[in-house]
mmCIF file of C-alpha atoms and ligand atoms in Angstrom:
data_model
loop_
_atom_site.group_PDB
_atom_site.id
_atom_site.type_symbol
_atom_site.label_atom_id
_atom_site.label_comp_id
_atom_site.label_asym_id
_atom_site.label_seq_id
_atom_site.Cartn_x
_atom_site.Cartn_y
_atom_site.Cartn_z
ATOM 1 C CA UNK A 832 -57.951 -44.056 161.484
ATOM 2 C CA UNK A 833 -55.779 -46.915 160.529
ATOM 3 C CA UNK A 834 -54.095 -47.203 157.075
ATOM 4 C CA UNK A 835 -54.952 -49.212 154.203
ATOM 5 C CA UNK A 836 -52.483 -52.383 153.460
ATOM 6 C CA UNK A 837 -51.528 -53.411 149.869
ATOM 7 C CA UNK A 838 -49.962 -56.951 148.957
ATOM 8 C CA UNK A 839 -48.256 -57.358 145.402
ATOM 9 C CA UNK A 840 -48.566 -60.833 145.154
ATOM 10 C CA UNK A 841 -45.815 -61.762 142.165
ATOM 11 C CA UNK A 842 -45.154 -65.369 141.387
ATOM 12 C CA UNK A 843 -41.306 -63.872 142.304
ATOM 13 C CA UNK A 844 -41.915 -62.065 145.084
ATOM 14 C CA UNK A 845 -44.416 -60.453 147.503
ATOM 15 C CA UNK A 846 -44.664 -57.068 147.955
ATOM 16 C CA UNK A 847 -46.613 -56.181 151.094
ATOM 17 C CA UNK A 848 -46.581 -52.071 152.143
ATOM 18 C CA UNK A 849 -48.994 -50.157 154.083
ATOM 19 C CA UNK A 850 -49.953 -46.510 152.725
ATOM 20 C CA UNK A 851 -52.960 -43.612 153.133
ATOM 21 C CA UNK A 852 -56.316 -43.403 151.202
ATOM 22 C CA UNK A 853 -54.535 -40.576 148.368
ATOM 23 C CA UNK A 854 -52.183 -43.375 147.409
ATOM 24 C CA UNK A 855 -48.391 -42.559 149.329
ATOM 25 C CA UNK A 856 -46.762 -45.579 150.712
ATOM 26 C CA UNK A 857 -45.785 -45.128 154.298
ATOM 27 C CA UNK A 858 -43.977 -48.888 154.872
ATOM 28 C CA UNK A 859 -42.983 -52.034 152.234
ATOM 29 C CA UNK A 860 -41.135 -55.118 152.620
ATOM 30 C CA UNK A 861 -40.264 -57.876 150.245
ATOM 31 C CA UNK A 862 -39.641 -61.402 150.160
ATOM 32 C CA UNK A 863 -39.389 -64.498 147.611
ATOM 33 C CA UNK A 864 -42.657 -65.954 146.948
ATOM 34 C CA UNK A 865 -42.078 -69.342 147.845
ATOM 35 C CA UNK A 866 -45.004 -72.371 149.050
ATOM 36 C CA UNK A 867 -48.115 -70.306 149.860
ATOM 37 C CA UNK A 868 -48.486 -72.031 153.847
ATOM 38 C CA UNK A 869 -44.657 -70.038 154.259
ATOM 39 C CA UNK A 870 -45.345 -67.014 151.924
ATOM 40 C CA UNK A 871 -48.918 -66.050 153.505
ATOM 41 C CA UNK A 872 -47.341 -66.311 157.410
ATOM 42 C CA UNK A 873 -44.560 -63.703 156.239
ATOM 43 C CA UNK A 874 -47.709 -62.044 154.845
ATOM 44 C CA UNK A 875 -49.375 -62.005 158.119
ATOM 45 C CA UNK A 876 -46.300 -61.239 160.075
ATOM 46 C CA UNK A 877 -46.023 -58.219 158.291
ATOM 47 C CA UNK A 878 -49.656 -56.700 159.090
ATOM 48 C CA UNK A 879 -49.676 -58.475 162.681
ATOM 49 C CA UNK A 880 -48.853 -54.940 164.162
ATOM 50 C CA UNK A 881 -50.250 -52.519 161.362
ATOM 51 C CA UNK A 882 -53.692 -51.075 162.112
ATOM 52 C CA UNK A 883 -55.050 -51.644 159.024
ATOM 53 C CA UNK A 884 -59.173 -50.686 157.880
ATOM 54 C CA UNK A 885 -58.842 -52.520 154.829
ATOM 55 C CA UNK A 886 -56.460 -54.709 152.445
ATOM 56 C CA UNK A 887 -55.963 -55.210 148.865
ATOM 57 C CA UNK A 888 -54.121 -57.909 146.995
ATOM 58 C CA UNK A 889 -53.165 -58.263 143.589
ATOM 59 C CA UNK A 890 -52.452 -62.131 142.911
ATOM 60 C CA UNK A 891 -50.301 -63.359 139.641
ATOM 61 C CA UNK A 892 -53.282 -65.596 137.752
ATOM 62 C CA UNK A 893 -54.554 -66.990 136.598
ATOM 63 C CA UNK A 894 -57.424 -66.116 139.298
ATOM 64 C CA UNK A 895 -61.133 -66.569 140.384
ATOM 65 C CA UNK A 896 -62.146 -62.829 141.095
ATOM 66 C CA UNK A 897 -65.996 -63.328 140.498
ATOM 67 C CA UNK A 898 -67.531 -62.446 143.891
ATOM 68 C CA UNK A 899 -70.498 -64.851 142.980
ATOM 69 C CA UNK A 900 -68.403 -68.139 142.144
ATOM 70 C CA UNK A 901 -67.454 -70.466 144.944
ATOM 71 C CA UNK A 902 -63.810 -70.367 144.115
ATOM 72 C CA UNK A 903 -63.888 -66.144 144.203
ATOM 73 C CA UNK A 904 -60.145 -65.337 145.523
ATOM 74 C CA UNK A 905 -58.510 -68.151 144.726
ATOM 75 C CA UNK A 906 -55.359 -68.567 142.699
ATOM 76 C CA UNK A 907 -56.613 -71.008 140.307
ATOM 77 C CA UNK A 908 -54.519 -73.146 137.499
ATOM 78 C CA UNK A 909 -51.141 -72.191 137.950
ATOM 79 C CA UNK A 910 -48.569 -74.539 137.455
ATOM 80 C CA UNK A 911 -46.745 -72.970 140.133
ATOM 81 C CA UNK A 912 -45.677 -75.512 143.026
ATOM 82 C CA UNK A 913 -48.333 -75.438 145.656
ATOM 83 C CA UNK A 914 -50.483 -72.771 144.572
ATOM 84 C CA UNK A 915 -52.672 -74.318 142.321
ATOM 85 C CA UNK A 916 -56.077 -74.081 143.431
ATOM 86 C CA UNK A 917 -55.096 -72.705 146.551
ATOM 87 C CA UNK A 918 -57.462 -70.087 148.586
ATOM 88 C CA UNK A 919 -55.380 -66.497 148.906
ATOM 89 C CA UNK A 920 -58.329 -64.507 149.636
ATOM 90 C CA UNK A 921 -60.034 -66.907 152.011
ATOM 91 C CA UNK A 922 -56.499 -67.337 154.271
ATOM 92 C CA UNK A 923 -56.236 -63.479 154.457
ATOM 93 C CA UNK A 924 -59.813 -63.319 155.191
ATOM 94 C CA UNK A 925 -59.632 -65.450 157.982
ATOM 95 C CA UNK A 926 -56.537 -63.592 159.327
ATOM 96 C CA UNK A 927 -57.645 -59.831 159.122
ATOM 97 C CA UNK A 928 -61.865 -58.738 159.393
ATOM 98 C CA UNK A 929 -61.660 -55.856 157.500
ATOM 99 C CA UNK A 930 -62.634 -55.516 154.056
ATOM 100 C CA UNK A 931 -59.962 -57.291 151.349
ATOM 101 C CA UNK A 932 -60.002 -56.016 147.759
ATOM 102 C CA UNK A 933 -58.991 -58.760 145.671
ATOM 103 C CA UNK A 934 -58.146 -58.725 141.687
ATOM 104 C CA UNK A 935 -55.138 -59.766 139.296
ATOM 105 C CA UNK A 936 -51.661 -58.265 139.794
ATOM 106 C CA UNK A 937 -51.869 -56.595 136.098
ATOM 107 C CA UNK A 938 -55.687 -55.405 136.935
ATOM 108 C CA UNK A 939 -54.722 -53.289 139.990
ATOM 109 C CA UNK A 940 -51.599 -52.356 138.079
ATOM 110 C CA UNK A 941 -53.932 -50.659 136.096
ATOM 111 C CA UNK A 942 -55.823 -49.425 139.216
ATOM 112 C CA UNK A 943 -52.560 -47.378 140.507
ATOM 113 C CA UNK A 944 -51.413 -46.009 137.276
ATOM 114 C CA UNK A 945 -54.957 -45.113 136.569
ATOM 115 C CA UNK A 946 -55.497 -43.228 139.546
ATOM 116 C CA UNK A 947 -52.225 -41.872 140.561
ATOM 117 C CA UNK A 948 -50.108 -42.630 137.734
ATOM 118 C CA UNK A 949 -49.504 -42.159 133.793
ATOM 119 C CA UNK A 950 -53.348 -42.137 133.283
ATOM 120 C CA UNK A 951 -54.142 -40.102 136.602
ATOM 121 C CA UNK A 952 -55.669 -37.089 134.526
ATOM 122 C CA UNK A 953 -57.319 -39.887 132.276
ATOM 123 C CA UNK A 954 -60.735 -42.108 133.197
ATOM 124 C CA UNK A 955 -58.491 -45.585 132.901
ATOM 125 C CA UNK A 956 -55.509 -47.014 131.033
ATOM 126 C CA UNK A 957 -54.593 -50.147 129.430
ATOM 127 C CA UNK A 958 -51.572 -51.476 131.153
ATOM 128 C CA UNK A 959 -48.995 -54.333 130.273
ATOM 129 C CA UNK A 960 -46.585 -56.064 132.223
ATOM 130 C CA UNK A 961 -43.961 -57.934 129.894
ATOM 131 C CA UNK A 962 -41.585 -59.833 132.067
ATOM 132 C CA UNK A 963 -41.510 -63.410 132.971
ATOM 133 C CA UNK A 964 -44.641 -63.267 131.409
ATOM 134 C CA UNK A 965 -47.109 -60.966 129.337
ATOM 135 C CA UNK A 966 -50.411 -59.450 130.978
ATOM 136 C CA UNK A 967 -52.493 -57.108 130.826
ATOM 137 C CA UNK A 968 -55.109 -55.028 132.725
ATOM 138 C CA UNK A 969 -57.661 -52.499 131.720
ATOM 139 C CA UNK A 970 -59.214 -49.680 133.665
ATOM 140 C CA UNK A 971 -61.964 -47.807 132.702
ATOM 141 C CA UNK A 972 -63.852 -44.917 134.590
ATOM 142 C CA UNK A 973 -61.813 -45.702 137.628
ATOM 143 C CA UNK A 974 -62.397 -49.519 137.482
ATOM 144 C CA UNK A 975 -61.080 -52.470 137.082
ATOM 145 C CA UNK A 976 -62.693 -54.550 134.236
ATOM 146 C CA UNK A 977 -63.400 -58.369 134.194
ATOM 147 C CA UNK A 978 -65.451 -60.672 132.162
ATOM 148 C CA UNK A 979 -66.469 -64.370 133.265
ATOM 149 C CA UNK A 980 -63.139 -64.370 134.613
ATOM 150 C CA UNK A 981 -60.193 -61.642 134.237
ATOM 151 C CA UNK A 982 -59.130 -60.888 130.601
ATOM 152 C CA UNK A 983 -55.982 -62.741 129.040
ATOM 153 C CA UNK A 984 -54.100 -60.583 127.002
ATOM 154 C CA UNK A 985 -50.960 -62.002 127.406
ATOM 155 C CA UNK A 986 -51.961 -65.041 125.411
ATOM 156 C CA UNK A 987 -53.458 -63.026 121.983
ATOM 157 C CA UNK A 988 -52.005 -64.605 118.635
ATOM 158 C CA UNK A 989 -49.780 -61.886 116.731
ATOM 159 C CA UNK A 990 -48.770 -62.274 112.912
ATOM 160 C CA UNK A 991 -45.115 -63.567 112.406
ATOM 161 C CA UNK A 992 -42.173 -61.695 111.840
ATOM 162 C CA UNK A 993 -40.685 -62.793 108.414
ATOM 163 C CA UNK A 994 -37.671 -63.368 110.015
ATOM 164 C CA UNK A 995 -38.640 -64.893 113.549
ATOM 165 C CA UNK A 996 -38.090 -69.013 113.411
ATOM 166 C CA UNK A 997 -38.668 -69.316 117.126
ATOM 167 C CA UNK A 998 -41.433 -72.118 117.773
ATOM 168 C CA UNK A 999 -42.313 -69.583 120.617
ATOM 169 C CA UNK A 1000 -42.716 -70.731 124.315
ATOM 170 C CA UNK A 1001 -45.960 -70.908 125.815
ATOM 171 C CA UNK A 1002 -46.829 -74.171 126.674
ATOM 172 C CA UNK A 1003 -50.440 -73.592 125.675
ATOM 173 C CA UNK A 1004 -50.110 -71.901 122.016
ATOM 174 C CA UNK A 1005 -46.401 -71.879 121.256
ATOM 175 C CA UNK A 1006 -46.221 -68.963 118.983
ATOM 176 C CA UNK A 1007 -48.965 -66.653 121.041
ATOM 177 C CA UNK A 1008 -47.666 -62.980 121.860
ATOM 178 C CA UNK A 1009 -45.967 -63.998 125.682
ATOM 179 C CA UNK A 1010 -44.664 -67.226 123.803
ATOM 180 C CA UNK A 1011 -42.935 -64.717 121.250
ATOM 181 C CA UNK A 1012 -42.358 -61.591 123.258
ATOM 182 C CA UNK A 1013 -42.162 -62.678 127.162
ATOM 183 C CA UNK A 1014 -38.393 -61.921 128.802
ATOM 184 C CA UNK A 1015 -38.166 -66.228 128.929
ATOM 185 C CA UNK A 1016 -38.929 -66.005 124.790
ATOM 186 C CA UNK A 1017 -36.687 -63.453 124.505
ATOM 187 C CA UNK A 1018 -33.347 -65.943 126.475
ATOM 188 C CA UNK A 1019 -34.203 -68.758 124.922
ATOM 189 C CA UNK A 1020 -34.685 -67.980 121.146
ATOM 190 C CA UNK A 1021 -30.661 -65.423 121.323
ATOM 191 C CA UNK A 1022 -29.324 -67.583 123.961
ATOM 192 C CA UNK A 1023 -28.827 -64.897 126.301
ATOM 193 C CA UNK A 1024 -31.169 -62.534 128.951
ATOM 194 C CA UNK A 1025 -32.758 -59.968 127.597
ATOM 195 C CA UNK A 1026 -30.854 -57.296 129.754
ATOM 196 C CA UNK A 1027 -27.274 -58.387 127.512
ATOM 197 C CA UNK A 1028 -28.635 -57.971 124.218
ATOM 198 C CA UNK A 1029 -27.858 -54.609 122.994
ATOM 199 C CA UNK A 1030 -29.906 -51.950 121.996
ATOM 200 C CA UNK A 1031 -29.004 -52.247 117.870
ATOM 201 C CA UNK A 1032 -29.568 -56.398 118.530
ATOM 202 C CA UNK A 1033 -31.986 -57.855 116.114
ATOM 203 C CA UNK A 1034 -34.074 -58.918 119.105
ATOM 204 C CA UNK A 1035 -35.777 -55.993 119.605
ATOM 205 C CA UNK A 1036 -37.014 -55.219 116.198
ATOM 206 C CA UNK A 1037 -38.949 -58.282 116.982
ATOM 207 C CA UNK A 1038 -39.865 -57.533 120.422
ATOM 208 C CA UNK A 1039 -41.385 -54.083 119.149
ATOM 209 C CA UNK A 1040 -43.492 -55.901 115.926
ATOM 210 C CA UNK A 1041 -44.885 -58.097 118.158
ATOM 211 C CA UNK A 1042 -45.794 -55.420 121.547
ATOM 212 C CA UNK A 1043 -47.109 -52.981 118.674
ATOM 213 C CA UNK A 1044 -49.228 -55.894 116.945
ATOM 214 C CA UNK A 1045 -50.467 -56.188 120.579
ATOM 215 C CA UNK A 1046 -51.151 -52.756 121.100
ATOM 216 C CA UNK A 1047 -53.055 -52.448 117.495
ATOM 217 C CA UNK A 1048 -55.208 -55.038 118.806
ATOM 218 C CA UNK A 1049 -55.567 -53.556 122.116
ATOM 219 C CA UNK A 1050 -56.512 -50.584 120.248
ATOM 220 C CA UNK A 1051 -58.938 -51.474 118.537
ATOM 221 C CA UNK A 1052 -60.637 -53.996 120.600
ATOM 222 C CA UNK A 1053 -60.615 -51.077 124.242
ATOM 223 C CA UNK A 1054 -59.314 -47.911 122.821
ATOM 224 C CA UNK A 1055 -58.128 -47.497 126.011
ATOM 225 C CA UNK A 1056 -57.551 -43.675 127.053
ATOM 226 C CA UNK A 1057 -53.322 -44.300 127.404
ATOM 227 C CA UNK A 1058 -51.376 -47.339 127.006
ATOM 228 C CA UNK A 1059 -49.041 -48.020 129.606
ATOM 229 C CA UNK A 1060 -45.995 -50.583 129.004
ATOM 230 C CA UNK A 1061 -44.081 -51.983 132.393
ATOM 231 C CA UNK A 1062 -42.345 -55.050 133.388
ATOM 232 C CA UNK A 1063 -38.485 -56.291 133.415
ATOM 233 C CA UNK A 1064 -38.220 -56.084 129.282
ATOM 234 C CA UNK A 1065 -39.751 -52.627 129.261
ATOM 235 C CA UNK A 1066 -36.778 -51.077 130.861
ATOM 236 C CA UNK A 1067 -35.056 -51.229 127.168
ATOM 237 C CA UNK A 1068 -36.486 -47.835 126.795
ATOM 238 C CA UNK A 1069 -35.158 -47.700 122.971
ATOM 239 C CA UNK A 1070 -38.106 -49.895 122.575
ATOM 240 C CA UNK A 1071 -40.998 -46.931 123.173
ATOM 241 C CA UNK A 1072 -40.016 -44.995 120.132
ATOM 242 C CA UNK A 1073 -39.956 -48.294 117.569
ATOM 243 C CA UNK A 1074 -43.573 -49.202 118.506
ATOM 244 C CA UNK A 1075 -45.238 -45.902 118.920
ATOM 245 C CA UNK A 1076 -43.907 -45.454 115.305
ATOM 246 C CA UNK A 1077 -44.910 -49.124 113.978
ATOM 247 C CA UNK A 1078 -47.921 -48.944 115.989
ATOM 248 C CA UNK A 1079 -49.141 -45.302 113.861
ATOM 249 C CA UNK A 1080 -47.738 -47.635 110.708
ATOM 250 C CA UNK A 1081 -50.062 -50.168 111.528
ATOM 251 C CA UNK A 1082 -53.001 -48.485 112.257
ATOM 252 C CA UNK A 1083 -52.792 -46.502 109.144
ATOM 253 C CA UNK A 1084 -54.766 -43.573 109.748
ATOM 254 C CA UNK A 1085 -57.509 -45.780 110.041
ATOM 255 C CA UNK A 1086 -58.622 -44.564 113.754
ATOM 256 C CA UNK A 1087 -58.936 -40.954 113.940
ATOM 257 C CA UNK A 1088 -57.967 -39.767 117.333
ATOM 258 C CA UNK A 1089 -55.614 -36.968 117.926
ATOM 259 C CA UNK A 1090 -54.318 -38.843 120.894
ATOM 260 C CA UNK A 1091 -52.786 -41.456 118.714
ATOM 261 C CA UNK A 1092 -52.389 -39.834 115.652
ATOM 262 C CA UNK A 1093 -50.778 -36.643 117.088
ATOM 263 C CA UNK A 1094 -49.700 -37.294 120.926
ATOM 264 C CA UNK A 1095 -48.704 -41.103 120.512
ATOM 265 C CA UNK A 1096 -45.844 -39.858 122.342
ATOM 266 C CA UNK A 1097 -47.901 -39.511 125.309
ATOM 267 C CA UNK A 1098 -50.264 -42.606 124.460
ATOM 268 C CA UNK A 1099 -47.748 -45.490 124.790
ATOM 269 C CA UNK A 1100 -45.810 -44.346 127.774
ATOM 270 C CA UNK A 1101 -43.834 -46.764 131.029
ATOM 271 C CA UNK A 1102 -45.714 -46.727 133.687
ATOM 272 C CA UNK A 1103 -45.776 -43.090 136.069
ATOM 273 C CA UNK A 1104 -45.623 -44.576 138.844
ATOM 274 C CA UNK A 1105 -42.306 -47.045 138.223
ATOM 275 C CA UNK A 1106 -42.153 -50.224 139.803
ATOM 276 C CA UNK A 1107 -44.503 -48.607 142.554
ATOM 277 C CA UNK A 1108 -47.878 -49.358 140.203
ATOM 278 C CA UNK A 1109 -48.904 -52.911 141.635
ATOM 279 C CA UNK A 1110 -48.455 -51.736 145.261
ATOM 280 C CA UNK A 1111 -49.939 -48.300 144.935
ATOM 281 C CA UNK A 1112 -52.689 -50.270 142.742
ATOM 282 C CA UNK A 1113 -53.157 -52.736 146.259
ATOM 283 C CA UNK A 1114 -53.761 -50.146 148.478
ATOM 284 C CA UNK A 1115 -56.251 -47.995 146.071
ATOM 285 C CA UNK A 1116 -57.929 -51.495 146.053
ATOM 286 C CA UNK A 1117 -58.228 -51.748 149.479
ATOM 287 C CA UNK A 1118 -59.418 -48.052 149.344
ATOM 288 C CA UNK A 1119 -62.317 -49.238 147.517
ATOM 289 C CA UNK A 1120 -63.076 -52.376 149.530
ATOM 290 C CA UNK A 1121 -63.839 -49.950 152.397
ATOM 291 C CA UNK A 1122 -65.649 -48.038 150.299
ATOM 292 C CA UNK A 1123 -67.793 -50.860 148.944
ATOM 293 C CA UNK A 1124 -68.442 -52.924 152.109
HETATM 294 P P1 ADP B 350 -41.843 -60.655 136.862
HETATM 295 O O1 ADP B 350 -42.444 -60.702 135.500
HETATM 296 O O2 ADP B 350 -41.385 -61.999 137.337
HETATM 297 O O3 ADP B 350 -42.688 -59.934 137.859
HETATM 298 P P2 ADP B 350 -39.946 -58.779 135.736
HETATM 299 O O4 ADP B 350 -41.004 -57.869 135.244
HETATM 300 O O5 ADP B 350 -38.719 -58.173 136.333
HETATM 301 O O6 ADP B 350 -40.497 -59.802 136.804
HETATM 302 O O7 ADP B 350 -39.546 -59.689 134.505
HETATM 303 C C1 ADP B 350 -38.492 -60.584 134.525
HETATM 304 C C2 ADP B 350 -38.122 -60.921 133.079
HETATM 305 O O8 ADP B 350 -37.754 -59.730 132.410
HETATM 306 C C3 ADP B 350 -36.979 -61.885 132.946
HETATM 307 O O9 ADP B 350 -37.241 -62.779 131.884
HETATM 308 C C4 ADP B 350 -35.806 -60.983 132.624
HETATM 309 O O10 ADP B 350 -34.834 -61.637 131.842
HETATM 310 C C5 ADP B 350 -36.440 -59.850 131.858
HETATM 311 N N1 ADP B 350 -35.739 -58.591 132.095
HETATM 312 C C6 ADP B 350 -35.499 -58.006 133.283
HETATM 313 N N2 ADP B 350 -34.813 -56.869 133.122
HETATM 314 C C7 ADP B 350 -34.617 -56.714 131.790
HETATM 315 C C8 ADP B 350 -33.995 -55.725 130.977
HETATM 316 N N3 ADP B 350 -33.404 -54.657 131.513
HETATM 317 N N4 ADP B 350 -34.026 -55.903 129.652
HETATM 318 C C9 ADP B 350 -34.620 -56.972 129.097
HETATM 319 N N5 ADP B 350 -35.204 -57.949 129.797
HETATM 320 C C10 ADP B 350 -35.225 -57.818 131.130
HETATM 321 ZN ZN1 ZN B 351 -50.125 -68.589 125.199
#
């Protein structure tokens, strides 16, 4: 038996590893993401000589991954050079017959730490990625869930702080929770990356009002079994304890679950399996394509 290959497709970089059906990466390598004719040959260089049963790729969105539509694995409206509109699924198909598993980057996330990760002892997660942008993917009894099209998280309106005169960045809505809270947001409204500002900066008193108004929602909307944060601005770890406490504050004692209300220490938590969630997440989805064929 052959091993199961995983592909992190980022809008930064591709992540493309090889690993076993319980989830352990054997092999990864990593390159920019550049047009998608260059970036899918490195793709296929890399699993020319890996004997590979199956494949799973998490794409950045937005995405088509409706098996029944005619555009089903395509990377759809990005305003990324060259990728708009452009077939991911249907190149790697034609490359490699074995099953592919395709979903968004933040849905099979969700997929690893679900299965192997922060939520492994849990029936699914909620997880967020806030870096160059804001996603987010839920999992729930051991699947990935999708509507028409994948959910949008990233892109929910949040209430103001009193204090926050940023128009807000997304191009779409402005003021929407990744034009407020993304790691871009976050450089452009203090005039410096995120990774200078200090912990006691202002900035992140906003950052946490706006990822716990997020979370409320999230909340209530899913009540996902655990919460898990990730991405680039998540690494400010001083962050955690602010929301978990504004995120109780909010809520209000309203929803009565002694996982939030008495363990939110253990309900908003960074992701268990570190920046190894989207590629363990790949292969678990190929794991499933082979099961599913
Ligand atoms: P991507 O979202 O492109 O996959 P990341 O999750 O690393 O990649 O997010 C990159 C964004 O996160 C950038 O806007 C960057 O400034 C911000 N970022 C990265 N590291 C930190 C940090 N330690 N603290 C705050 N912001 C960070
Ligand atoms: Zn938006």
């Amino acid at each position: 038996m052959g091993y199961l290959g995983g592909i992190e497709g980022g809008g930064t970089k591709f992540v493309c590893g090889i690993g076993t059906p319980d989830g352990n990466i054997i092999d990864r390598v990593s390159f920019p993401t550049t047009q998608p004719e260059e970036t899918l040959e490195q793709v296929f260089g890399y699993f020319a000589d890996k004997q590979i049963d199956a494949l799973g790729i998490g794409s950045f969105g937005p995405i088509d991954p409706n098996p029944s539509s005619p555009t089903y694995g395509y990377v759809t409206s990005t305003p990324k050079p060259g990728w708009s509109n452009c077939n991911v699924l249907g190149a790697l198909k034609e490359r490699f017959q074995v099953p592919i598993g395709f979903d968004l980057d933040v849905n099979v996330a969700a997929l690893g730490e679900a299965t192997l990760g922060a939520a492994r002892e849990l029936s699914g997660c909620l997880y967020m990625t806030v870096g160059t942008g804001v996603g987010a993917g839920l999992v729930a009894n051991g699947r990935i869930v999708n509507g028409l099209t994948h959910p949008e998280m990233g892109h929910i309106l949040v209430r103001r702080h009193p204090d926050d005169d940023f128009a807000g960045n997304c191009p779409f809505h402005g003021d929407c929770l990744e034009g407020l809270a993304a790691g871009p947001a976050l450089e452009r409204r203090w005039g410096v990356k995120g990774a200078e500002l200090p912990a006691d900066h202002k900035a992140w008193e906003l950052e946490a009002e706006y990822l716990s108004q997020a979370f409320m929602t999230i909340i209530l909307t899913m009540m996902p079994p655990k919460i898990i944060l990730g991405g680039g601005v998540s690494k400010q770890t001083h962050l955690f304890p602010i929301i978990r406490r504004r995120v109780l504050e909010l809520l209000n004692g309203y929803v009565v679950l002694p996982q939030i209300l008495e363990d939110i220490d253990s309900y908003i938590v960074p992701p268990g399996l570190g920046d190894n969630a989207g590629l363990t997440g790949s292969i678990l989805l190929a794991k499933q394509a082979l099961a599913g064929r």
